[in-house]
Amino acid sequence: MRLEFRAIGKAFGELQALRDVTLNVAEFQSLAIIGPSGGGKTTLLRIIAGLETPETGQLSIDGQRLDFSEASLLLHRRSIGTVFQAYNLFPHLTARQNVMLPLVKVHDVAVGEARAIVDSLFERFQLSAHADRHPAELSGGQQQRVAIVRAIAIKPRFLIFDEPTSALDPEMTAEVLDFIAELRADGRNLIIVTHNMGFAREVSDHCLFIADGRVLEEGRSSELFSRPQNPLLVNFLAKVLRY
Amino acid sequence: MKQFLVNRDGQVSLAATIVSWGLVALLVCAVFSFAFSELRYGWNWNAIWQYRQKFVQGWLMTVAISAAALLVSLLLGLLTALARRSALLPLRYLSMLYVESVRGTPLLVQILILFYVVANAFGVDNRYLVGVLTLSLFAGAYLSEMIRSGIESIRDSQLESARAIGLTRAQTYRYVIFPQVVRQLVPPLTGQFASIIKDSSLLSIIAVSEFTLNAQEVNAFTYSTLESYLPLAAGYLLLTLPISLASRALERRFHYAT
């Protein structure tokens, strides 16, 4: 897929989260967005996800310009799958009901058909045993996997992950990252914000480095991680890869 | 002696429960039988028995009025809780004014003003209608706050998830917020129902022929005050005790469910 940012700016009160981001991201299948906390990567991701509206600028996805009216954003959000850090699932619904909700209520899939879709996805991703459990009865890793299944069940154009493992312990992190790697191997388009550099490098074919509200470097992940150019990126990678 | 202490797990034996209840009953009976024996009261239950039909009718009227008021107050509470969250300022302020003024003034005054002033001005003279509406307005203010705090207890992350999967605002209320609010609301709602039942006794001052008014009338006919009011207390307990027990059972059930 392709992304084009044109003069995108976004402020939260005093804080300028994104400053005039202009960039053509070349054809990619999996894009990682990295950078220090508070640098603007999550804001950029949320604009792509249709959850945030920039004050200035334009965004095109696969050559289609995104209209930032609430009605079009609703349609946009319905066409993609988004997974947040944690608490994606609704606590009063079972795992199966959580996945069925958007299928039935948003995408007008008949209940029987939705159930069949969910059951086959759960079967494939080893979640069948947990189908009738509520989120509180699942581990953090299982909750995230159910949330990912909910995102893919609607056959989204692409998937968005906002630090999907930052609330998990290392073992569960591996479980969720394996799942995402599997989705990539299936040929799905992904955009992922992550603090896990090893994973970013392995799963993405393209990478953006964002700090201080600007995209300071972008390129093929193989290049960017092995030969970083921008001193801030060199510094950042040196720091996060030290331990 | 140790059996009579609740241990850290909150577990008690059946025997200790029975003996403890027995002790409590004994104490209460002792106090009241002493008090009543000191009274040297000439009991006249026969006079009351003739009017048993009035007690039954009054009791049924109280049940009917309370049930109607519960339904209307639920609707009012819901609407005003939503109004309180509305983007439209006048609507929000109206809801705030309603909740604060109703919760801050005695029900007795509200009944008098609504019946003798407001209903009178609008030409409504059905005291049962006014009674149910007043009681609903009163309970609705409390329910409004319960519903509002229920809605506000839903984490932002859930609203964000609801947006991300493409639910509209109405769908978010319908499928995400309300199911959770209702679950939280069931225990306090049963408590509120018990309150409505007791509060409905105040409608006797505008001559709504409910349980309390009937007891007052029987007292006036027979001059048997205690024989009129003791069945009154028993009649209210007959309604509120099961509700209170049900409320506690529901609270436990929903507590484990989350």
Short mmCIF file of C-alpha atoms in Angstrom, two decimals:
data_model
loop_
_atom_site.label_atom_id
_atom_site.label_comp_id
_atom_site.label_asym_id
_atom_site.label_seq_id
_atom_site.Cartn_x
_atom_site.Cartn_y
_atom_site.Cartn_z
CA MET A 1 0.00 0.00 0.00
CA ARG A 2 0.99 3.67 -0.31
CA LEU A 3 0.70 6.71 1.96
CA GLU A 4 1.01 10.38 1.09
CA PHE A 5 1.16 13.06 3.76
CA ARG A 6 0.91 16.67 2.69
CA ALA A 7 1.65 19.41 5.26
CA ILE A 8 -0.05 17.55 8.10
CA GLY A 9 -0.12 19.48 11.37
CA LYS A 10 -1.77 18.68 14.68
CA ALA A 11 -1.60 20.38 18.05
CA PHE A 12 -3.09 19.45 21.42
CA GLY A 13 -3.38 22.79 23.17
CA GLU A 14 0.16 24.03 23.60
CA LEU A 15 1.74 20.83 22.43
CA GLN A 16 2.55 20.65 18.73
CA ALA A 17 2.32 16.91 18.10
CA LEU A 18 2.94 16.98 14.36
CA ARG A 19 4.62 19.78 12.41
CA ASP A 20 4.02 20.04 8.72
CA VAL A 21 4.58 16.39 7.87
CA THR A 22 5.01 16.02 4.12
CA LEU A 23 6.07 12.68 2.77
CA ASN A 24 5.40 10.08 0.10
CA VAL A 25 5.87 6.68 1.61
CA ALA A 26 6.75 4.33 -1.22
CA GLU A 27 4.89 1.06 -1.82
CA PHE A 28 5.04 -1.14 1.30
CA GLN A 29 3.29 -4.10 2.80
CA SER A 30 4.25 -3.52 6.38
CA LEU A 31 5.20 -0.16 7.83
CA ALA A 32 6.77 0.37 11.25
CA ILE A 33 6.66 3.77 12.91
CA ILE A 34 9.34 4.21 15.55
CA GLY A 35 10.65 7.05 17.66
CA PRO A 36 10.83 8.42 21.19
CA SER A 37 7.69 8.73 23.33
CA GLY A 38 5.82 11.97 22.78
CA GLY A 39 7.44 12.42 19.39
CA GLY A 40 4.19 12.22 17.42
CA LYS A 41 4.15 8.64 16.13
CA THR A 42 0.91 7.68 17.83
CA THR A 43 -0.76 10.90 16.63
CA LEU A 44 0.23 10.13 13.05
CA LEU A 45 -1.05 6.58 13.43
CA ARG A 46 -4.36 7.81 14.86
CA ILE A 47 -4.80 10.18 11.93
CA ILE A 48 -4.27 7.27 9.54
CA ALA A 49 -6.78 5.26 11.60
CA GLY A 50 -9.39 8.00 11.27
CA LEU A 51 -9.48 8.55 15.04
CA GLU A 52 -7.92 12.01 14.97
CA THR A 53 -8.34 14.90 12.55
CA PRO A 54 -5.31 17.02 11.64
CA GLU A 55 -5.68 20.79 11.80
CA THR A 56 -3.91 21.23 8.50
CA GLY A 57 -2.88 19.08 5.59
CA GLN A 58 -4.02 16.12 3.58
CA LEU A 59 -3.60 12.40 3.71
CA SER A 60 -3.95 9.99 0.81
CA ILE A 61 -4.06 6.24 1.25
CA ASP A 62 -3.40 4.24 -1.92
CA GLY A 63 -3.96 7.38 -3.94
CA GLN A 64 -7.36 8.06 -2.34
CA ARG A 65 -7.57 11.33 -0.48
CA LEU A 66 -9.08 10.97 2.98
CA ASP A 67 -11.98 13.31 3.65
CA PHE A 68 -11.84 14.39 7.30
CA SER A 69 -15.60 14.88 7.76
CA GLU A 70 -17.02 12.75 10.60
CA ALA A 71 -19.28 10.81 8.24
CA SER A 72 -16.44 9.77 5.94
CA LEU A 73 -14.15 9.04 8.87
CA LEU A 74 -16.77 6.63 10.23
CA LEU A 75 -16.75 4.78 6.91
CA HIS A 76 -12.96 4.89 6.87
CA ARG A 77 -12.72 3.42 10.39
CA ARG A 78 -15.11 0.68 9.38
CA SER A 79 -12.85 -0.33 6.52
CA ILE A 80 -9.73 -0.86 8.65
CA GLY A 81 -8.79 -2.88 11.71
CA THR A 82 -7.28 -1.08 14.70
CA VAL A 83 -5.72 -2.64 17.79
CA PHE A 84 -4.68 -0.53 20.78
CA GLN A 85 -2.28 -1.15 23.66
CA ALA A 86 -4.81 -2.72 25.97
CA TYR A 87 -8.47 -2.86 26.96
CA ASN A 88 -9.61 -3.30 23.38
CA LEU A 89 -12.34 -5.73 24.36
CA PHE A 90 -15.70 -4.91 25.91
CA PRO A 91 -15.77 -6.47 29.39
CA HIS A 92 -19.46 -7.42 29.36
CA LEU A 93 -19.16 -9.52 26.19
CA THR A 94 -17.47 -12.90 25.72
CA ALA A 95 -14.54 -13.21 23.34
CA ARG A 96 -16.86 -14.50 20.61
CA GLN A 97 -19.43 -11.76 21.18
CA ASN A 98 -16.67 -9.15 21.04
CA VAL A 99 -15.65 -10.32 17.58
CA MET A 100 -19.23 -10.75 16.39
CA LEU A 101 -20.35 -7.26 17.44
CA PRO A 102 -18.79 -5.27 14.57
CA LEU A 103 -19.55 -8.02 12.06
CA VAL A 104 -23.26 -8.08 12.89
CA LYS A 105 -23.95 -4.48 13.90
CA VAL A 106 -21.57 -2.58 11.64
CA HIS A 107 -21.07 -4.83 8.63
CA ASP A 108 -24.55 -6.38 8.51
CA VAL A 109 -23.37 -9.98 8.48
CA ALA A 110 -26.12 -12.43 9.49
CA VAL A 111 -25.65 -13.79 13.02
CA GLY A 112 -25.17 -17.42 11.90
CA GLU A 113 -22.64 -16.44 9.30
CA ALA A 114 -20.78 -14.16 11.72
CA ARG A 115 -20.59 -16.99 14.21
CA ALA A 116 -19.12 -19.29 11.58
CA ILE A 117 -16.52 -16.66 10.65
CA VAL A 118 -15.53 -16.15 14.27
CA ASP A 119 -15.37 -19.85 15.06
CA SER A 120 -13.13 -20.59 12.10
CA LEU A 121 -10.80 -17.70 12.98
CA PHE A 122 -10.66 -18.80 16.62
CA GLU A 123 -9.94 -22.33 15.46
CA ARG A 124 -7.13 -21.14 13.23
CA PHE A 125 -5.50 -18.99 15.90
CA GLN A 126 -5.97 -21.46 18.79
CA LEU A 127 -8.54 -19.37 20.62
CA SER A 128 -11.49 -21.78 20.43
CA ALA A 129 -11.12 -22.82 24.08
CA HIS A 130 -11.60 -19.19 25.14
CA ALA A 131 -14.53 -18.29 22.90
CA ASP A 132 -17.09 -18.18 25.71
CA ARG A 133 -14.91 -16.44 28.27
CA HIS A 134 -15.13 -12.82 29.25
CA PRO A 135 -12.03 -10.61 28.85
CA ALA A 136 -11.40 -10.65 32.61
CA GLU A 137 -10.96 -14.43 32.40
CA LEU A 138 -8.31 -14.19 29.66
CA SER A 139 -4.60 -13.39 29.94
CA GLY A 140 -3.37 -10.10 28.50
CA GLY A 141 -1.89 -11.93 25.53
CA GLN A 142 -5.12 -13.81 24.84
CA GLN A 143 -7.07 -10.55 25.07
CA GLN A 144 -4.81 -8.94 22.49
CA ARG A 145 -5.10 -11.94 20.18
CA VAL A 146 -8.90 -11.79 20.41
CA ALA A 147 -8.70 -8.05 19.67
CA ILE A 148 -6.58 -8.80 16.60
CA VAL A 149 -9.07 -11.43 15.46
CA ARG A 150 -11.81 -8.82 15.85
CA ALA A 151 -9.79 -6.48 13.66
CA ILE A 152 -9.22 -9.05 10.89
CA ALA A 153 -12.70 -10.60 10.98
CA ILE A 154 -14.17 -7.67 9.06
CA LYS A 155 -11.69 -8.20 6.20
CA PRO A 156 -10.07 -4.79 6.62
CA ARG A 157 -8.11 -2.97 3.90
CA PHE A 158 -5.20 -2.86 6.32
CA LEU A 159 -4.41 -3.28 10.01
CA ILE A 160 -3.20 -0.69 12.49
CA PHE A 161 -1.40 -1.58 15.72
CA ASP A 162 -0.70 1.04 18.36
CA GLU A 163 1.98 -0.41 20.64
CA PRO A 164 0.08 -3.70 20.85
CA THR A 165 2.45 -5.31 23.36
CA SER A 166 3.50 -2.45 25.61
CA ALA A 167 1.14 -3.59 28.38
CA LEU A 168 2.27 -7.23 28.26
CA ASP A 169 4.98 -9.28 29.94
CA PRO A 170 7.74 -10.75 27.70
CA GLU A 171 6.13 -14.16 27.24
CA MET A 172 2.79 -12.69 26.18
CA THR A 173 4.60 -10.15 24.03
CA ALA A 174 6.15 -13.01 22.06
CA GLU A 175 2.73 -14.67 21.70
CA VAL A 176 1.21 -11.48 20.24
CA LEU A 177 4.21 -10.60 18.06
CA ASP A 178 4.18 -14.12 16.59
CA PHE A 179 0.55 -13.58 15.71
CA ILE A 180 1.28 -10.28 13.97
CA ALA A 181 4.22 -11.84 12.09
CA GLU A 182 1.85 -14.57 10.94
CA LEU A 183 -0.56 -11.95 9.59
CA ARG A 184 2.26 -10.36 7.67
CA ALA A 185 3.22 -13.73 6.24
CA ASP A 186 -0.41 -14.03 5.09
CA GLY A 187 0.24 -10.95 2.97
CA ARG A 188 -1.82 -8.48 5.01
CA ASN A 189 -0.97 -4.80 5.00
CA LEU A 190 0.08 -3.53 8.40
CA ILE A 191 1.02 -0.26 10.01
CA ILE A 192 2.51 -0.65 13.45
CA VAL A 193 3.79 1.67 16.14
CA THR A 194 6.11 -0.22 18.42
CA HIS A 195 8.87 0.20 20.98
CA ASN A 196 10.17 -3.23 20.16
CA MET A 197 12.97 -2.52 17.64
CA GLY A 198 13.83 -6.14 17.01
CA PHE A 199 10.24 -6.78 16.04
CA ALA A 200 9.95 -3.57 14.01
CA ARG A 201 12.98 -4.57 12.02
CA GLU A 202 11.81 -8.12 11.45
CA VAL A 203 8.16 -7.52 10.62
CA SER A 204 8.31 -4.32 8.59
CA ASP A 205 9.61 -3.70 5.11
CA HIS A 206 9.43 0.05 5.47
CA CYS A 207 10.04 2.28 8.46
CA LEU A 208 9.43 5.88 9.59
CA PHE A 209 11.40 7.50 12.37
CA ILE A 210 9.42 10.29 14.02
CA ALA A 211 10.67 12.68 16.69
CA ASP A 212 9.62 16.16 17.73
CA GLY A 213 6.58 16.08 15.44
CA ARG A 214 8.57 15.45 12.26
CA VAL A 215 9.47 12.46 10.14
CA LEU A 216 13.24 12.61 10.41
CA GLU A 217 14.05 9.53 8.43
CA GLU A 218 12.26 6.97 6.31
CA GLY A 219 13.29 4.11 4.15
CA ARG A 220 13.43 0.34 3.69
CA SER A 221 13.73 -1.22 7.13
CA SER A 222 16.77 -3.25 6.12
CA GLU A 223 18.53 0.02 5.24
CA LEU A 224 17.23 2.19 8.02
CA PHE A 225 18.16 -0.14 10.84
CA SER A 226 21.57 -1.14 9.54
CA ARG A 227 22.67 2.27 8.21
CA PRO A 228 20.78 5.02 10.04
CA GLN A 229 21.64 8.51 8.73
CA ASN A 230 19.94 11.06 10.99
CA PRO A 231 22.01 11.61 14.17
CA LEU A 232 18.83 11.51 16.30
CA LEU A 233 17.96 8.09 14.89
CA VAL A 234 21.51 6.86 15.40
CA ASN A 235 21.29 8.06 18.99
CA PHE A 236 17.79 6.57 19.47
CA LEU A 237 18.75 3.16 18.12
CA ALA A 238 21.95 3.13 20.16
CA LYS A 239 19.92 3.83 23.27
CA VAL A 240 17.07 1.38 22.78
CA LEU A 241 19.32 -1.40 21.50
CA ARG A 242 21.83 -1.10 24.32
CA TYR A 243 19.97 -3.57 26.59
CA MET B 1 -16.96 -17.63 71.77
CA LYS B 2 -14.69 -17.78 68.74
CA GLN B 3 -17.55 -19.11 66.60
CA PHE B 4 -19.33 -15.78 66.99
CA LEU B 5 -16.51 -13.84 65.38
CA VAL B 6 -16.42 -13.48 61.62
CA ASN B 7 -13.02 -14.64 60.41
CA ARG B 8 -11.00 -12.99 57.71
CA ASP B 9 -12.63 -14.98 54.88
CA GLY B 10 -16.03 -13.75 56.06
CA GLN B 11 -17.18 -17.31 56.76
CA VAL B 12 -19.51 -18.25 59.61
CA SER B 13 -21.03 -21.57 60.65
CA LEU B 14 -24.75 -22.22 60.35
CA ALA B 15 -25.09 -22.82 64.08
CA ALA B 16 -23.44 -19.49 64.91
CA THR B 17 -25.76 -17.76 62.45
CA ILE B 18 -28.90 -19.27 64.01
CA VAL B 19 -27.82 -18.61 67.60
CA SER B 20 -26.80 -15.03 66.76
CA TRP B 21 -30.10 -14.28 65.08
CA GLY B 22 -31.85 -15.79 68.09
CA LEU B 23 -29.97 -13.48 70.42
CA VAL B 24 -30.81 -10.42 68.34
CA ALA B 25 -34.51 -11.41 68.19
CA LEU B 26 -34.55 -12.00 71.94
CA LEU B 27 -33.07 -8.57 72.64
CA VAL B 28 -35.50 -6.75 70.34
CA CYS B 29 -38.47 -8.67 71.73
CA ALA B 30 -37.40 -7.95 75.30
CA VAL B 31 -37.15 -4.21 74.69
CA PHE B 32 -40.46 -3.95 72.90
CA SER B 33 -42.46 -6.28 75.15
CA PHE B 34 -41.25 -4.26 78.12
CA ALA B 35 -42.21 -1.00 76.38
CA PHE B 36 -45.64 -2.27 75.38
CA SER B 37 -46.34 -3.78 78.81
CA GLU B 38 -45.54 -0.44 80.47
CA LEU B 39 -48.07 1.19 78.16
CA ARG B 40 -51.06 -0.65 79.73
CA TYR B 41 -52.82 -0.34 76.44
CA GLY B 42 -56.31 -1.75 75.90
CA TRP B 43 -55.85 -3.66 72.66
CA ASN B 44 -58.86 -3.79 70.38
CA TRP B 45 -57.93 -5.89 67.36
CA ASN B 46 -61.57 -6.72 66.63
CA ALA B 47 -62.31 -3.15 65.57
CA ILE B 48 -59.44 -3.28 63.12
CA TRP B 49 -60.36 -6.69 61.71
CA GLN B 50 -63.57 -5.24 60.31
CA TYR B 51 -61.52 -2.86 58.21
CA ARG B 52 -59.08 -5.47 56.88
CA GLN B 53 -60.38 -4.85 53.37
CA LYS B 54 -59.23 -1.23 53.57
CA PHE B 55 -55.74 -2.32 54.52
CA VAL B 56 -55.58 -4.71 51.58
CA GLN B 57 -56.87 -2.08 49.15
CA GLY B 58 -54.46 0.55 50.44
CA TRP B 59 -51.57 -1.88 50.27
CA LEU B 60 -52.39 -2.79 46.67
CA MET B 61 -52.67 0.90 45.78
CA THR B 62 -49.23 1.52 47.27
CA VAL B 63 -47.80 -1.34 45.20
CA ALA B 64 -49.43 0.02 42.04
CA ILE B 65 -48.34 3.63 42.62
CA SER B 66 -44.78 2.58 43.48
CA ALA B 67 -44.46 0.33 40.44
CA ALA B 68 -45.76 3.06 38.13
CA ALA B 69 -43.44 5.61 39.75
CA LEU B 70 -40.47 3.27 39.37
CA LEU B 71 -41.07 2.95 35.62
CA VAL B 72 -41.63 6.67 35.06
CA SER B 73 -38.67 7.64 37.27
CA LEU B 74 -36.42 5.25 35.37
CA LEU B 75 -37.37 6.96 32.12
CA LEU B 76 -36.91 10.40 33.67
CA GLY B 77 -33.59 9.44 35.22
CA LEU B 78 -32.35 8.13 31.89
CA LEU B 79 -33.43 11.21 29.93
CA THR B 80 -31.99 13.65 32.44
CA ALA B 81 -28.74 11.68 32.72
CA LEU B 82 -28.38 11.94 28.93
CA ALA B 83 -29.39 15.61 29.03
CA ARG B 84 -26.69 16.18 31.63
CA ARG B 85 -24.15 14.87 29.11
CA SER B 86 -25.67 16.75 26.20
CA ALA B 87 -23.58 19.22 24.23
CA LEU B 88 -26.47 21.69 24.39
CA LEU B 89 -25.83 23.88 27.44
CA PRO B 90 -29.43 24.84 28.37
CA LEU B 91 -30.37 21.17 28.38
CA ARG B 92 -27.39 20.34 30.54
CA TYR B 93 -28.21 23.11 33.02
CA LEU B 94 -31.88 22.15 33.14
CA SER B 95 -30.86 18.65 34.13
CA MET B 96 -28.45 19.95 36.78
CA LEU B 97 -31.07 22.28 38.22
CA TYR B 98 -33.63 19.48 38.33
CA VAL B 99 -31.35 17.03 40.10
CA GLU B 100 -30.01 19.49 42.63
CA SER B 101 -33.33 21.14 43.51
CA VAL B 102 -35.19 17.84 43.87
CA ARG B 103 -32.47 16.22 45.94
CA GLY B 104 -32.11 19.31 48.09
CA THR B 105 -35.74 19.81 49.12
CA PRO B 106 -38.17 17.68 51.16
CA LEU B 107 -40.53 15.45 49.25
CA LEU B 108 -43.39 16.80 51.40
CA VAL B 109 -42.88 20.31 50.02
CA GLN B 110 -42.58 19.02 46.48
CA ILE B 111 -45.88 17.16 46.78
CA LEU B 112 -47.69 20.21 48.13
CA ILE B 113 -46.32 22.60 45.53
CA LEU B 114 -46.79 20.27 42.59
CA PHE B 115 -50.34 19.37 43.57
CA TYR B 116 -51.78 22.60 44.95
CA VAL B 117 -49.84 25.02 42.74
CA VAL B 118 -48.53 23.48 39.53
CA ALA B 119 -51.18 20.81 38.84
CA ASN B 120 -53.89 23.23 39.88
CA ALA B 121 -52.61 25.90 37.48
CA PHE B 122 -52.58 23.44 34.60
CA GLY B 123 -56.03 22.15 35.48
CA VAL B 124 -54.93 18.64 36.43
CA ASP B 125 -57.05 17.43 39.32
CA ASN B 126 -56.36 13.70 39.23
CA ARG B 127 -54.45 13.27 42.47
CA TYR B 128 -53.27 9.79 41.54
CA LEU B 129 -51.68 11.06 38.36
CA VAL B 130 -50.05 13.94 40.21
CA GLY B 131 -48.99 11.57 42.96
CA VAL B 132 -47.24 9.18 40.60
CA LEU B 133 -45.61 12.05 38.70
CA THR B 134 -44.34 13.74 41.87
CA LEU B 135 -42.92 10.52 43.21
CA SER B 136 -41.31 9.86 39.80
CA LEU B 137 -39.77 13.32 39.68
CA PHE B 138 -38.39 12.77 43.15
CA ALA B 139 -36.92 9.31 42.53
CA GLY B 140 -35.87 10.26 38.99
CA ALA B 141 -33.37 12.79 40.35
CA TYR B 142 -31.62 10.10 42.36
CA LEU B 143 -31.73 7.62 39.48
CA SER B 144 -30.37 10.28 37.14
CA GLU B 145 -27.22 10.55 39.23
CA MET B 146 -26.87 6.76 39.44
CA ILE B 147 -27.22 6.40 35.67
CA ARG B 148 -24.83 9.28 35.02
CA SER B 149 -22.13 7.86 37.26
CA GLY B 150 -22.73 4.47 35.62
CA ILE B 151 -22.15 5.94 32.18
CA GLU B 152 -19.08 7.82 33.37
CA SER B 153 -17.61 4.68 34.87
CA ILE B 154 -17.15 3.21 31.38
CA ARG B 155 -13.48 3.63 30.53
CA ASP B 156 -12.45 5.95 27.71
CA SER B 157 -10.54 3.09 26.15
CA GLN B 158 -13.84 1.31 25.55
CA LEU B 159 -15.35 4.32 23.83
CA GLU B 160 -12.21 4.50 21.73
CA SER B 161 -12.54 0.83 20.78
CA ALA B 162 -16.18 1.41 19.91
CA ARG B 163 -15.18 4.24 17.57
CA ALA B 164 -12.38 2.18 16.07
CA ILE B 165 -14.68 -0.71 15.13
CA GLY B 166 -17.02 1.80 13.52
CA LEU B 167 -19.96 1.94 15.91
CA THR B 168 -22.05 5.11 15.69
CA ARG B 169 -22.71 7.13 18.85
CA ALA B 170 -26.16 5.58 19.21
CA GLN B 171 -24.78 2.08 18.68
CA THR B 172 -22.08 2.74 21.28
CA TYR B 173 -24.77 3.56 23.85
CA ARG B 174 -26.90 0.63 22.79
CA TYR B 175 -24.26 -2.12 22.67
CA VAL B 176 -21.42 -0.92 24.88
CA ILE B 177 -22.55 1.60 27.50
CA PHE B 178 -26.10 0.66 28.45
CA PRO B 179 -25.55 -3.09 28.92
CA GLN B 180 -22.83 -2.30 31.44
CA VAL B 181 -24.75 0.51 33.13
CA VAL B 182 -27.85 -1.67 33.53
CA ARG B 183 -25.75 -4.35 35.16
CA GLN B 184 -24.36 -1.86 37.65
CA LEU B 185 -27.75 -0.29 38.15
CA VAL B 186 -29.72 -3.35 39.17
CA PRO B 187 -28.65 -3.43 42.85
CA PRO B 188 -29.15 0.31 43.58
CA LEU B 189 -32.33 0.27 41.54
CA THR B 190 -33.91 -2.32 43.80
CA GLY B 191 -32.91 -0.17 46.77
CA GLN B 192 -34.50 2.82 45.08
CA PHE B 193 -37.70 0.83 44.61
CA ALA B 194 -37.83 0.17 48.35
CA SER B 195 -37.39 3.90 48.95
CA ILE B 196 -40.20 4.76 46.54
CA ILE B 197 -42.52 2.41 48.40
CA LYS B 198 -41.84 4.11 51.73
CA ASP B 199 -41.86 7.61 50.23
CA SER B 200 -45.25 6.98 48.64
CA SER B 201 -46.73 7.15 52.15
CA LEU B 202 -46.33 10.93 51.97
CA LEU B 203 -48.90 11.04 49.18
CA SER B 204 -51.48 10.57 51.95
CA ILE B 205 -51.31 14.35 52.50
CA ILE B 206 -52.95 14.99 49.15
CA ALA B 207 -55.53 12.31 49.92
CA VAL B 208 -54.22 9.61 47.61
CA SER B 209 -55.91 6.55 49.02
CA GLU B 210 -52.77 4.48 49.54
CA PHE B 211 -51.71 2.26 52.43
CA THR B 212 -50.86 4.98 54.96
CA LEU B 213 -53.99 7.05 54.34
CA ASN B 214 -56.14 3.95 54.79
CA ALA B 215 -54.45 3.18 58.07
CA GLN B 216 -55.01 6.77 59.21
CA GLU B 217 -58.68 6.48 58.29
CA VAL B 218 -59.08 3.22 60.18
CA ASN B 219 -57.49 4.91 63.17
CA ALA B 220 -59.96 7.79 62.88
CA PHE B 221 -62.91 5.37 62.68
CA THR B 222 -61.83 3.11 65.56
CA TYR B 223 -59.57 5.23 67.81
CA SER B 224 -57.25 2.21 67.80
CA THR B 225 -53.98 3.91 66.92
CA LEU B 226 -51.45 1.14 67.50
CA GLU B 227 -53.70 -1.50 65.98
CA SER B 228 -53.88 0.64 62.85
CA TYR B 229 -50.21 1.53 62.55
CA LEU B 230 -48.58 -1.79 63.49
CA PRO B 231 -50.13 -3.57 60.47
CA LEU B 232 -49.02 -0.57 58.43
CA ALA B 233 -45.39 -1.12 59.43
CA ALA B 234 -45.73 -4.84 58.78
CA GLY B 235 -47.26 -4.16 55.37
CA TYR B 236 -44.33 -1.98 54.30
CA LEU B 237 -41.80 -4.49 55.62
CA LEU B 238 -43.57 -7.19 53.64
CA LEU B 239 -42.66 -5.21 50.51
CA THR B 240 -39.28 -3.72 51.36
CA LEU B 241 -37.66 -6.70 53.07
CA PRO B 242 -37.79 -9.06 50.05
CA ILE B 243 -36.63 -6.23 47.80
CA SER B 244 -33.71 -5.50 50.09
CA LEU B 245 -32.77 -9.20 50.18
CA ALA B 246 -33.09 -9.45 46.39
CA SER B 247 -30.91 -6.38 46.05
CA ARG B 248 -28.17 -7.96 48.10
CA ALA B 249 -28.38 -11.21 46.16
CA LEU B 250 -28.12 -9.33 42.86
CA GLU B 251 -25.20 -7.32 44.13
CA ARG B 252 -23.34 -10.53 44.94
CA ARG B 253 -24.17 -12.05 41.58
CA PHE B 254 -22.96 -9.10 39.53
CA HIS B 255 -19.93 -8.72 41.75
CA TYR B 256 -18.73 -12.20 40.77
CA ALA B 257 -19.60 -11.69 37.13
CA THR B 258 -16.97 -9.03 36.57
#
